Amino acid sequence: MTRELDKFSYADPNTGDYNVIRNYLDILESLPWEPAPVREIDLEKAKKTLDKDHYKLEDVKDRILEFLAVKKLKNDEKGTILLLVGPPGVGKTSIARSIAEAMGRKFFRFSVGGMRDEAEIKGHRRTYIGSMPGKIISALRITKERDCVILLDEIDKLSIGIQGDPASALLEVLDPEQNKNFRDHYLDLPFDISNVFFIATANTLDSISRILLDRMEIINLSGYITDEKVQIFQKYLWKKVLYKNGVTPYGIEFDKKAIVALIDSYSRESGVRGLEKVTDKLVRKIAIKIVRKESFPKIIQEKDLETFLGVPKFTDERMVRASVPGTALGLAWTSVGGATLLIEALFVKGKGGILLTGMLGKTMEESSNIALSYIKNLLYKEELFNNRMIHLHVPDGATPKDGPSAGITMASAILSLALNTKVKSGFGMTGELTLTGEVLAIGGLREKIVAAKRVGIHKIIYPKDNLQHLQEIPDYVKKGMYFFPVSRYEEVALLLFDEKVISKINPSFWENLKSIVNPTRKLSPKKKTTQKQKLSLSKQKGNNQKKK
């Protein structure tokens, strides 16, 4: 810094170097060089702040409070970085903002999604024209605090470009052992950022570097069920939208049935971002009527929705479409939350094998081949598949799909086609299938349950290995649902088809199946032990003890 001041004092104001040095010194002067003040963390205040802005999410709030409690006890600013993972619109950014408010710190957010140049993080060297510091130093300049809260939004969407790897640049930023001497390329001197509280957000963990994940404390946020969205709408969203559009003084209310219809028919999603958008649109329509001095409903009813928003966008058509032979309804988990997955199977002319459409990934293709091989072996009827091939299609062809959890759904669609019998209605299923018929564990169970509930599916077939995950899901999410844990595909078949239909399958298989997994079989009652038998048993026990 002293060297730069000396150069500045001798520089000619008419040269380019003069402005470069002056800009550099201005940036240095604007940084918070003083030690960060000691801030007391008030857990009660933190809890009230989180409760004020967010409904439910008790597990998430508890994790955050535990994290803050440890920070308070250690009295050490260094520590783990929080990573909030969940579908869009569930409140990740607002939770980060609430954490900053609860800690009494300033908040700075910037998105790293699509970032390809590591200079965005670590700055450009001063040899470049128009060079500036990176986002981290810029955040400290703006907040004027060394212990601010910085949110790294959409960290799962980082890219690698010819200018470097931003994910690798973040390693130095987020590593507590390195960020005490963080060196921005523009400043070219060490700056202590260990007091900064970093929070990152992501929709999925799949695309995040394992090295980065090791430095973070992961907190999962799940999608909301309809009941939760109704409460969020009534307590937060409706007031916010009215105020935003200047309609608060007119005392407009929303009937509860209309709220449910708005959620189910106009904004079917995991979060509430789309719900806010359609509500905003509805209130703007009312605002026009107010300005024109036309009549408008003081209490919005279900019948008013079509007037203001048009024909409903979402229906339960997938449930209807899954009620014909060759179809089955699966449950999927994507970066935007849970979803239902209709799978269709059809016989077409060919020389055996399987034709796949619907933009399926490599893993899903392999799952379909496993499902076909297993069902062929199960039916023991080669003539069904001779001179014919199966066309397997997953609708919504513009959306990429991948993962192994559709295995039992694909097998069920193929079996339904082969038996020319539709599966029982109301079932949604998820589970990876092996060649031997075992059903393996899957991920995202809560998201899948929420998706099923959203479209009116109340019977869920899931892997027995996920039983522990089901028990961790709150009861209010599982309310009104029926769950069927399975460890083999034979159990799935018994749930989806009548016994008369199942008995047409390979007879030896059916006889074996009845004795293993038949859920309708009755256990023989235990025989009562008579008094004479009890005396005989006690004598035998006494004799055994004497021998010892």
Coordinates of C-alpha atoms in Angstrom, one line a residue:
M1 CA 0.0 0.0 0.0
T2 CA 2.9 2.4 0.9
R3 CA 4.5 1.7 -2.5
E4 CA 1.2 2.5 -4.3
L5 CA 0.9 5.8 -2.3
D6 CA 4.5 6.7 -3.4
K7 CA 3.7 6.0 -7.0
F8 CA 0.4 8.0 -6.8
S9 CA 2.2 11.0 -5.3
Y10 CA 4.6 11.2 -8.3
A11 CA 2.1 10.2 -11.0
D12 CA 0.9 12.6 -13.6
P13 CA -2.9 13.2 -13.4
N14 CA -3.1 13.3 -17.2
T15 CA -1.8 9.7 -17.5
G16 CA -3.8 6.4 -17.4
D17 CA -1.7 5.1 -14.5
Y18 CA -2.9 7.9 -12.3
N19 CA -6.6 6.8 -12.5
V20 CA -5.7 3.1 -12.1
I21 CA -3.7 3.8 -8.9
R22 CA -6.3 6.2 -7.5
N23 CA -9.1 3.6 -8.1
Y24 CA -7.0 0.9 -6.4
L25 CA -6.4 3.2 -3.3
D26 CA -10.0 4.1 -3.2
I27 CA -11.0 0.5 -3.1
L28 CA -8.4 -0.3 -0.4
E29 CA -9.7 2.6 1.7
S30 CA -13.3 1.5 1.4
L31 CA -12.7 -1.9 2.9
P32 CA -13.5 -2.7 6.5
W33 CA -10.0 -3.1 8.0
E34 CA -11.0 -2.7 11.6
P35 CA -11.6 -6.0 13.6
A36 CA -15.1 -7.3 13.6
P37 CA -17.2 -6.2 16.6
V38 CA -18.2 -8.9 19.2
R39 CA -21.9 -9.7 18.5
E40 CA -24.0 -11.5 21.0
I41 CA -26.2 -14.2 19.5
D42 CA -29.7 -14.2 21.0
L43 CA -31.3 -17.6 20.3
E44 CA -34.8 -16.4 21.4
K45 CA -34.6 -13.5 19.0
A46 CA -33.3 -15.8 16.3
K47 CA -36.3 -18.2 16.8
K48 CA -38.8 -15.3 16.7
T49 CA -37.2 -14.0 13.5
L50 CA -37.4 -17.4 11.8
D51 CA -41.0 -18.0 13.0
K52 CA -42.1 -14.6 11.9
D53 CA -41.2 -15.1 8.3
H54 CA -41.5 -18.9 7.8
Y55 CA -44.3 -21.3 8.5
K56 CA -43.5 -24.8 9.8
L57 CA -40.0 -26.0 8.7
E58 CA -39.4 -27.0 12.3
D59 CA -36.6 -29.4 11.5
V60 CA -34.8 -26.7 9.5
K61 CA -35.3 -24.1 12.2
D62 CA -34.0 -26.5 14.8
R63 CA -30.9 -27.2 12.8
I64 CA -30.2 -23.5 12.3
L65 CA -30.7 -22.7 16.1
E66 CA -28.3 -25.6 16.9
F67 CA -25.8 -24.2 14.5
L68 CA -26.1 -20.7 16.1
A69 CA -25.9 -22.2 19.6
V70 CA -22.6 -23.8 18.8
K71 CA -21.3 -20.5 17.4
K72 CA -22.3 -18.8 20.6
L73 CA -20.6 -21.3 22.9
K74 CA -17.4 -21.5 20.8
N75 CA -17.3 -17.7 20.4
D76 CA -15.3 -18.4 17.3
E77 CA -16.3 -17.0 13.9
K78 CA -14.6 -19.8 12.0
G79 CA -16.8 -22.8 11.3
T80 CA -18.9 -24.8 8.9
I81 CA -20.7 -23.1 6.0
L82 CA -24.4 -23.7 5.7
L83 CA -25.8 -25.2 2.5
L84 CA -29.6 -24.9 2.1
V85 CA -30.9 -27.5 -0.4
G86 CA -34.4 -27.7 -1.8
P87 CA -36.7 -27.1 -4.8
P88 CA -37.4 -23.5 -6.0
G89 CA -39.8 -21.4 -4.0
V90 CA -39.5 -23.1 -0.6
G91 CA -37.8 -20.1 1.2
K92 CA -34.0 -20.8 1.0
T93 CA -33.1 -17.1 0.3
S94 CA -35.5 -15.7 2.8
I95 CA -34.2 -18.1 5.5
A96 CA -30.7 -16.9 4.8
R97 CA -31.9 -13.3 5.1
S98 CA -33.6 -14.2 8.4
I99 CA -30.4 -15.7 9.8
A100 CA -28.6 -12.5 9.0
E101 CA -31.3 -10.5 10.8
A102 CA -31.2 -12.8 13.8
M103 CA -27.4 -12.4 14.1
G104 CA -27.6 -8.6 13.7
R105 CA -25.4 -8.7 10.6
K106 CA -25.7 -7.1 7.1
F107 CA -26.8 -9.4 4.3
F108 CA -25.3 -9.6 0.8
R109 CA -26.5 -12.0 -2.0
F110 CA -25.1 -12.8 -5.3
S111 CA -25.8 -15.7 -7.7
V112 CA -23.0 -18.0 -8.8
G113 CA -25.4 -19.9 -11.2
G114 CA -23.9 -20.1 -14.7
M115 CA -20.6 -18.4 -13.5
R116 CA -17.7 -19.6 -15.8
D117 CA -14.9 -17.2 -14.9
E118 CA -13.0 -17.6 -11.6
A119 CA -12.2 -13.9 -11.8
E120 CA -15.8 -13.3 -10.7
I121 CA -14.9 -14.7 -7.4
K122 CA -11.2 -13.7 -7.0
G123 CA -11.1 -10.5 -9.2
H124 CA -9.1 -9.5 -12.2
R125 CA -5.4 -8.5 -12.1
R126 CA -4.8 -4.8 -12.4
T127 CA -3.0 -5.3 -15.7
Y128 CA -6.4 -5.6 -17.4
I129 CA -8.2 -2.5 -18.5
G130 CA -11.3 -1.9 -16.3
S131 CA -10.3 -4.6 -13.8
M132 CA -12.2 -4.8 -10.5
P133 CA -12.2 -6.9 -7.3
G134 CA -14.2 -10.1 -7.2
K135 CA -17.6 -10.6 -5.6
I136 CA -16.3 -11.4 -2.1
I137 CA -14.3 -8.2 -1.7
S138 CA -17.1 -6.2 -3.4
A139 CA -19.6 -7.6 -0.8
L140 CA -17.3 -6.4 2.0
R141 CA -17.0 -2.9 0.4
I142 CA -20.8 -2.6 0.1
T143 CA -21.7 -3.9 3.6
K144 CA -18.7 -2.2 5.3
E145 CA -18.6 -5.2 7.7
R146 CA -16.0 -7.9 8.0
D147 CA -18.6 -10.3 9.6
C148 CA -21.4 -9.8 7.1
V149 CA -23.6 -12.7 5.9
I150 CA -22.9 -13.6 2.2
L151 CA -25.3 -15.8 0.3
L152 CA -23.9 -17.8 -2.6
D153 CA -27.1 -18.5 -4.6
E154 CA -27.5 -21.5 -6.9
I155 CA -24.1 -23.0 -6.2
D156 CA -25.2 -26.2 -7.9
K157 CA -25.2 -24.4 -11.3
L158 CA -21.5 -23.4 -11.3
S159 CA -19.9 -24.0 -14.7
I160 CA -16.3 -24.5 -16.0
G161 CA -15.2 -22.2 -18.7
I162 CA -11.9 -21.4 -20.5
Q163 CA -11.3 -18.7 -17.9
G164 CA -11.0 -21.2 -15.1
D165 CA -13.0 -23.1 -12.6
P166 CA -15.1 -21.0 -10.2
A167 CA -15.8 -24.0 -8.0
S168 CA -12.1 -24.4 -7.3
A169 CA -11.8 -20.7 -6.6
L170 CA -14.6 -21.0 -4.0
L171 CA -12.5 -23.6 -2.1
E172 CA -10.2 -20.9 -0.9
V173 CA -13.1 -18.7 0.0
L174 CA -15.0 -21.3 2.0
D175 CA -12.1 -23.2 3.7
P176 CA -11.6 -21.9 7.2
E177 CA -8.0 -22.9 7.1
Q178 CA -7.3 -20.7 4.0
N179 CA -9.7 -17.8 4.1
K180 CA -7.9 -16.0 6.9
N181 CA -5.4 -15.0 4.2
F182 CA -7.7 -14.7 1.2
R183 CA -5.9 -13.0 -1.7
D184 CA -8.0 -11.3 -4.3
H185 CA -6.2 -10.9 -7.7
Y186 CA -7.0 -7.2 -7.9
L187 CA -5.9 -6.3 -4.3
D188 CA -2.9 -8.7 -4.5
L189 CA -2.5 -8.7 -0.7
P190 CA -4.0 -11.0 2.0
F191 CA -7.4 -10.0 3.5
D192 CA -9.0 -11.9 6.4
I193 CA -12.5 -13.0 5.5
S194 CA -12.7 -15.7 8.2
N195 CA -15.3 -13.6 10.0
V196 CA -17.8 -13.7 7.1
F197 CA -20.7 -16.1 7.6
F198 CA -21.2 -17.9 4.3
I199 CA -24.5 -19.5 3.3
A200 CA -25.0 -21.3 0.0
T201 CA -28.2 -22.5 -1.7
A202 CA -28.8 -25.3 -4.2
N203 CA -31.7 -27.2 -5.8
T204 CA -29.8 -30.5 -5.9
L205 CA -26.5 -31.9 -4.6
D206 CA -25.7 -34.0 -7.7
S207 CA -23.7 -31.4 -9.6
I208 CA -21.8 -29.9 -6.6
S209 CA -18.1 -30.9 -6.2
R210 CA -17.6 -33.4 -3.4
I211 CA -14.6 -31.3 -2.2
L212 CA -17.0 -28.3 -1.8
L213 CA -19.7 -30.4 -0.1
D214 CA -17.1 -31.6 2.5
R215 CA -16.8 -27.9 3.7
M216 CA -20.6 -27.4 4.1
E217 CA -23.3 -28.3 6.6
I218 CA -26.2 -29.5 4.5
I219 CA -29.8 -28.6 5.5
N220 CA -32.6 -30.0 3.4
L221 CA -35.8 -28.0 2.7
S222 CA -38.7 -30.1 1.3
G223 CA -41.7 -29.0 -0.8
Y224 CA -44.9 -27.9 0.9
I225 CA -48.2 -29.9 1.0
T226 CA -51.5 -28.1 0.2
D227 CA -52.3 -27.6 3.9
E228 CA -49.0 -25.8 4.5
K229 CA -49.5 -23.7 1.4
V230 CA -52.9 -22.6 2.6
Q231 CA -51.4 -21.5 5.9
I232 CA -48.5 -19.7 4.2
F233 CA -51.1 -18.0 1.9
Q234 CA -53.2 -16.8 4.8
K235 CA -50.4 -15.7 7.1
Y236 CA -47.9 -14.2 4.8
L237 CA -48.5 -14.3 1.1
W238 CA -51.9 -12.7 0.7
K239 CA -51.0 -9.6 2.9
K240 CA -47.7 -9.2 0.9
V241 CA -49.5 -9.3 -2.5
L242 CA -52.2 -6.8 -1.3
Y243 CA -49.6 -4.4 0.0
K244 CA -47.4 -4.8 -3.1
N245 CA -50.3 -3.8 -5.4
G246 CA -51.7 -1.0 -3.2
V247 CA -55.0 -2.8 -2.5
T248 CA -54.6 -3.4 1.2
P249 CA -57.1 -0.5 2.2
Y250 CA -60.0 -2.2 0.3
G251 CA -60.2 -5.2 2.7
I252 CA -60.4 -8.0 0.2
E253 CA -60.5 -11.5 1.6
F254 CA -60.0 -15.0 0.2
D255 CA -62.3 -17.9 0.9
K256 CA -60.4 -21.0 2.1
K257 CA -62.0 -23.3 -0.7
A258 CA -60.8 -20.7 -3.2
I259 CA -57.3 -20.9 -1.8
V260 CA -57.2 -24.7 -2.2
A261 CA -58.5 -24.4 -5.8
L262 CA -55.9 -21.7 -6.6
I263 CA -53.1 -24.0 -5.3
D264 CA -54.3 -27.2 -6.9
S265 CA -55.5 -25.9 -10.2
Y266 CA -53.4 -22.9 -11.0
S267 CA -50.0 -23.3 -9.3
R268 CA -49.1 -26.9 -8.8
E269 CA -45.5 -26.8 -7.6
S270 CA -43.2 -27.7 -4.6
G271 CA -42.8 -24.2 -3.4
V272 CA -45.0 -21.1 -3.4
R273 CA -43.3 -18.9 -6.0
G274 CA -45.8 -19.7 -8.7
L275 CA -48.6 -19.3 -6.2
E276 CA -47.4 -15.8 -5.5
K277 CA -47.3 -15.0 -9.2
V278 CA -50.9 -16.1 -9.9
T279 CA -52.1 -14.3 -6.8
D280 CA -50.3 -11.2 -8.0
K281 CA -52.1 -11.6 -11.4
L282 CA -55.5 -11.9 -9.7
V283 CA -55.0 -8.8 -7.5
R284 CA -53.9 -6.8 -10.6
K285 CA -57.2 -7.7 -12.3
I286 CA -59.0 -6.4 -9.2
A287 CA -56.8 -3.2 -9.1
I288 CA -58.0 -2.4 -12.7
K289 CA -61.6 -2.7 -11.5
I290 CA -60.9 -0.5 -8.5
V291 CA -59.3 2.2 -10.7
R292 CA -62.2 2.1 -13.1
K293 CA -64.7 2.2 -10.2
E294 CA -66.2 -1.1 -11.2
S295 CA -67.7 -3.6 -8.8
F296 CA -65.4 -6.3 -7.5
P297 CA -65.8 -9.2 -5.0
K298 CA -64.9 -8.4 -1.4
I299 CA -64.5 -12.1 -0.7
I300 CA -63.0 -14.1 -3.5
Q301 CA -64.8 -17.4 -4.0
E302 CA -63.8 -20.5 -6.0
K303 CA -66.2 -19.4 -8.9
D304 CA -64.3 -16.1 -9.2
L305 CA -61.0 -17.8 -10.1
E306 CA -61.9 -18.6 -13.6
T307 CA -63.2 -15.1 -14.2
F308 CA -59.9 -13.5 -13.2
L309 CA -57.4 -16.3 -14.1
G310 CA -59.0 -18.2 -16.9
V311 CA -59.4 -22.0 -17.3
P312 CA -57.5 -24.1 -14.7
K313 CA -54.0 -25.1 -15.9
F314 CA -53.8 -28.4 -13.9
T315 CA -56.0 -31.4 -13.7
D316 CA -55.7 -35.0 -12.4
E317 CA -55.6 -36.4 -15.9
R318 CA -52.6 -38.6 -15.2
M319 CA -54.7 -40.7 -12.7
V320 CA -57.2 -41.3 -15.5
R321 CA -54.5 -42.1 -18.1
A322 CA -52.9 -44.6 -15.8
S323 CA -56.2 -46.6 -15.6
V324 CA -55.7 -48.6 -18.9
P325 CA -53.6 -51.8 -19.4
G326 CA -49.9 -51.0 -20.1
T327 CA -49.8 -48.0 -17.8
A328 CA -48.5 -47.3 -14.3
L329 CA -47.9 -44.3 -12.2
G330 CA -44.5 -43.7 -10.7
L331 CA -43.1 -41.0 -8.4
A332 CA -40.0 -39.1 -9.3
W333 CA -37.7 -36.6 -7.6
T334 CA -36.1 -33.7 -9.6
S335 CA -34.3 -30.5 -8.8
V336 CA -37.6 -28.7 -8.8
G337 CA -39.2 -31.1 -6.3
G338 CA -41.3 -34.3 -6.5
A339 CA -43.4 -35.2 -9.5
T340 CA -45.6 -38.0 -10.8
L341 CA -44.3 -40.1 -13.7
L342 CA -46.7 -41.8 -16.0
I343 CA -45.2 -44.8 -17.8
E344 CA -46.9 -46.2 -20.9
A345 CA -46.1 -49.6 -22.5
L346 CA -47.3 -50.9 -25.9
F347 CA -46.6 -53.9 -28.1
V348 CA -45.4 -53.0 -31.6
K349 CA -44.1 -55.1 -34.5
G350 CA -40.4 -56.0 -34.1
K351 CA -37.9 -58.7 -33.2
G352 CA -38.1 -58.4 -29.5
G353 CA -36.3 -55.9 -27.3
I354 CA -37.5 -52.5 -26.1
L355 CA -38.0 -49.1 -27.7
L356 CA -37.6 -46.1 -25.4
T357 CA -39.0 -42.5 -25.9
G358 CA -39.5 -39.6 -23.5
M359 CA -35.9 -38.2 -23.2
L360 CA -34.7 -40.9 -20.8
G361 CA -31.2 -40.9 -19.4
K362 CA -28.7 -43.8 -19.4
T363 CA -29.6 -45.0 -15.9
M364 CA -33.3 -45.1 -16.8
E365 CA -32.6 -47.0 -20.1
E366 CA -30.8 -49.6 -18.1
S367 CA -33.7 -49.8 -15.6
S368 CA -36.1 -50.5 -18.5
N369 CA -34.0 -53.4 -19.8
I370 CA -33.8 -54.9 -16.3
A371 CA -37.6 -54.5 -15.9
L372 CA -38.2 -56.2 -19.3
S373 CA -35.8 -59.1 -18.6
Y374 CA -37.4 -59.7 -15.1
I375 CA -41.0 -59.7 -16.4
K376 CA -40.0 -62.1 -19.3
N377 CA -38.6 -64.5 -16.8
L378 CA -41.5 -64.0 -14.4
L379 CA -44.2 -64.8 -17.1
Y380 CA -42.3 -67.8 -18.5
K381 CA -44.2 -67.2 -21.8
E382 CA -41.7 -66.4 -24.6
E383 CA -44.5 -66.4 -27.2
L384 CA -45.8 -63.1 -25.8
F385 CA -42.7 -61.4 -26.8
N386 CA -41.8 -63.2 -30.1
N387 CA -42.0 -61.0 -33.2
R388 CA -43.0 -58.1 -31.0
M389 CA -41.1 -55.4 -29.2
I390 CA -42.3 -53.2 -26.4
H391 CA -42.4 -49.4 -26.8
L392 CA -42.0 -47.8 -23.4
H393 CA -42.8 -44.1 -23.3
V394 CA -42.6 -41.5 -20.5
P395 CA -44.7 -38.4 -21.4
D396 CA -43.5 -34.9 -21.1
G397 CA -40.9 -35.6 -23.6
A398 CA -39.2 -32.2 -23.5
T399 CA -38.1 -32.8 -19.9
P400 CA -34.9 -34.9 -19.3
K401 CA -35.5 -37.9 -17.0
D402 CA -33.0 -40.2 -15.3
G403 CA -32.4 -42.3 -12.2
P404 CA -33.1 -45.9 -11.1
S405 CA -36.2 -45.4 -9.0
A406 CA -38.7 -46.0 -11.8
G407 CA -37.7 -49.7 -12.0
I408 CA -40.8 -51.2 -10.4
T409 CA -43.0 -48.7 -12.2
M410 CA -41.6 -49.9 -15.6
A411 CA -42.0 -53.5 -14.6
S412 CA -45.6 -52.9 -13.6
A413 CA -46.5 -51.2 -16.9
I414 CA -44.9 -54.1 -18.9
L415 CA -46.7 -56.7 -16.7
S416 CA -50.0 -54.9 -17.0
L417 CA -49.5 -54.9 -20.8
A418 CA -48.6 -58.6 -20.9
L419 CA -51.6 -59.6 -18.8
N420 CA -53.9 -57.1 -20.6
T421 CA -55.1 -56.0 -17.2
K422 CA -54.9 -52.5 -15.7
V423 CA -53.3 -51.9 -12.3
K424 CA -55.4 -51.1 -9.3
S425 CA -56.2 -47.4 -9.1
G426 CA -54.9 -44.9 -6.6
F427 CA -51.3 -46.4 -6.4
G428 CA -48.1 -44.5 -6.9
M429 CA -44.8 -46.3 -6.6
T430 CA -41.1 -45.8 -6.4
G431 CA -38.2 -48.3 -6.1
E432 CA -35.2 -49.6 -7.9
L433 CA -35.6 -53.1 -9.4
T434 CA -32.8 -55.8 -9.7
L435 CA -32.7 -58.7 -12.1
T436 CA -33.6 -61.1 -9.2
G437 CA -36.7 -59.1 -8.3
E438 CA -35.3 -57.2 -5.2
V439 CA -36.6 -53.7 -4.6
L440 CA -33.8 -51.3 -3.5
A441 CA -33.8 -48.0 -1.6
I442 CA -34.4 -44.7 -3.3
G443 CA -33.9 -41.0 -2.5
G444 CA -36.3 -38.1 -2.1
L445 CA -39.0 -40.0 -0.4
R446 CA -40.7 -37.0 1.3
E447 CA -40.7 -35.0 -2.0
K448 CA -42.3 -38.0 -3.7
I449 CA -45.0 -38.3 -1.0
V450 CA -45.7 -34.6 -1.3
A451 CA -46.1 -34.9 -5.1
A452 CA -48.4 -37.9 -4.7
K453 CA -50.6 -36.0 -2.2
R454 CA -50.7 -33.0 -4.5
V455 CA -52.4 -35.0 -7.3
G456 CA -54.7 -37.1 -5.1
I457 CA -52.7 -40.4 -4.8
H458 CA -53.1 -41.8 -1.3
K459 CA -51.5 -45.3 -1.7
I460 CA -47.7 -45.4 -1.9
I461 CA -45.5 -48.5 -2.7
Y462 CA -42.0 -47.9 -1.5
P463 CA -38.8 -49.9 -0.7
K464 CA -38.7 -51.5 2.8
D465 CA -35.1 -50.2 3.1
N466 CA -36.6 -46.7 3.2
L467 CA -38.7 -47.4 6.3
Q468 CA -36.5 -45.3 8.5
H469 CA -36.8 -42.3 6.1
L470 CA -40.6 -42.7 6.2
Q471 CA -40.6 -42.6 10.1
E472 CA -38.6 -39.3 10.0
I473 CA -41.3 -37.6 7.9
P474 CA -43.8 -35.6 10.0
D475 CA -47.2 -37.1 10.6
Y476 CA -49.1 -34.1 9.1
V477 CA -47.4 -34.9 5.8
K478 CA -48.3 -38.6 5.9
K479 CA -51.9 -37.9 7.1
G480 CA -54.5 -39.6 4.9
M481 CA -51.9 -41.7 3.1
Y482 CA -51.4 -45.5 3.1
F483 CA -47.9 -46.9 2.8
F484 CA -46.8 -50.3 1.5
P485 CA -43.2 -51.3 2.1
V486 CA -41.9 -54.0 -0.2
S487 CA -38.6 -55.8 -0.5
R488 CA -39.4 -57.9 -3.7
Y489 CA -41.3 -57.2 -6.8
E490 CA -43.7 -60.1 -6.2
E491 CA -45.2 -58.1 -3.3
V492 CA -45.7 -55.2 -5.7
A493 CA -47.6 -57.4 -8.2
L494 CA -49.9 -58.7 -5.4
L495 CA -50.8 -55.1 -4.5
L496 CA -51.5 -54.0 -8.0
F497 CA -53.3 -57.0 -9.5
D498 CA -56.1 -59.4 -8.3
E499 CA -55.1 -62.9 -7.2
K500 CA -57.0 -64.4 -10.1
V501 CA -54.8 -62.4 -12.5
I502 CA -51.6 -63.2 -10.6
S503 CA -52.4 -66.9 -10.7
K504 CA -52.2 -66.9 -14.5
I505 CA -48.5 -66.1 -14.2
N506 CA -46.1 -69.0 -14.1
P507 CA -48.0 -71.5 -11.8
S508 CA -44.9 -72.6 -9.9
F509 CA -44.1 -69.0 -9.2
W510 CA -47.7 -68.4 -7.9
E511 CA -47.6 -71.4 -5.5
N512 CA -44.2 -70.3 -4.1
L513 CA -45.4 -66.7 -3.9
K514 CA -48.5 -67.6 -1.8
S515 CA -46.4 -69.0 0.9
I516 CA -43.9 -66.2 1.0
V517 CA -45.5 -62.8 0.5
N518 CA -49.3 -63.2 0.2
P519 CA -50.6 -60.3 2.3
T520 CA -54.1 -61.9 2.7
R521 CA -52.9 -65.2 4.3
K522 CA -53.9 -65.8 7.9
L523 CA -51.4 -67.0 10.5
S524 CA -52.5 -70.1 12.4
P525 CA -53.5 -69.2 16.0
K526 CA -51.1 -70.1 18.8
K527 CA -52.1 -73.2 20.8
K528 CA -52.8 -72.6 24.4
T529 CA -50.4 -74.2 26.9
T530 CA -52.2 -76.4 29.5
Q531 CA -51.3 -76.4 33.2
K532 CA -49.9 -79.9 32.9
Q533 CA -47.6 -78.8 30.1
K534 CA -46.5 -75.7 32.1
L535 CA -45.5 -78.0 35.1
S536 CA -43.6 -80.3 32.8
L537 CA -41.7 -77.4 31.3
S538 CA -40.8 -76.0 34.7
K539 CA -39.5 -79.4 35.8
Q540 CA -37.4 -79.8 32.7
K541 CA -36.0 -76.3 33.3
G542 CA -35.1 -77.2 36.9
N543 CA -33.3 -80.4 35.8
N544 CA -31.3 -78.5 33.2
Q545 CA -30.1 -76.0 35.9
K546 CA -29.0 -78.9 38.2
K547 CA -27.0 -80.4 35.4
K548 CA -25.2 -77.1 34.9

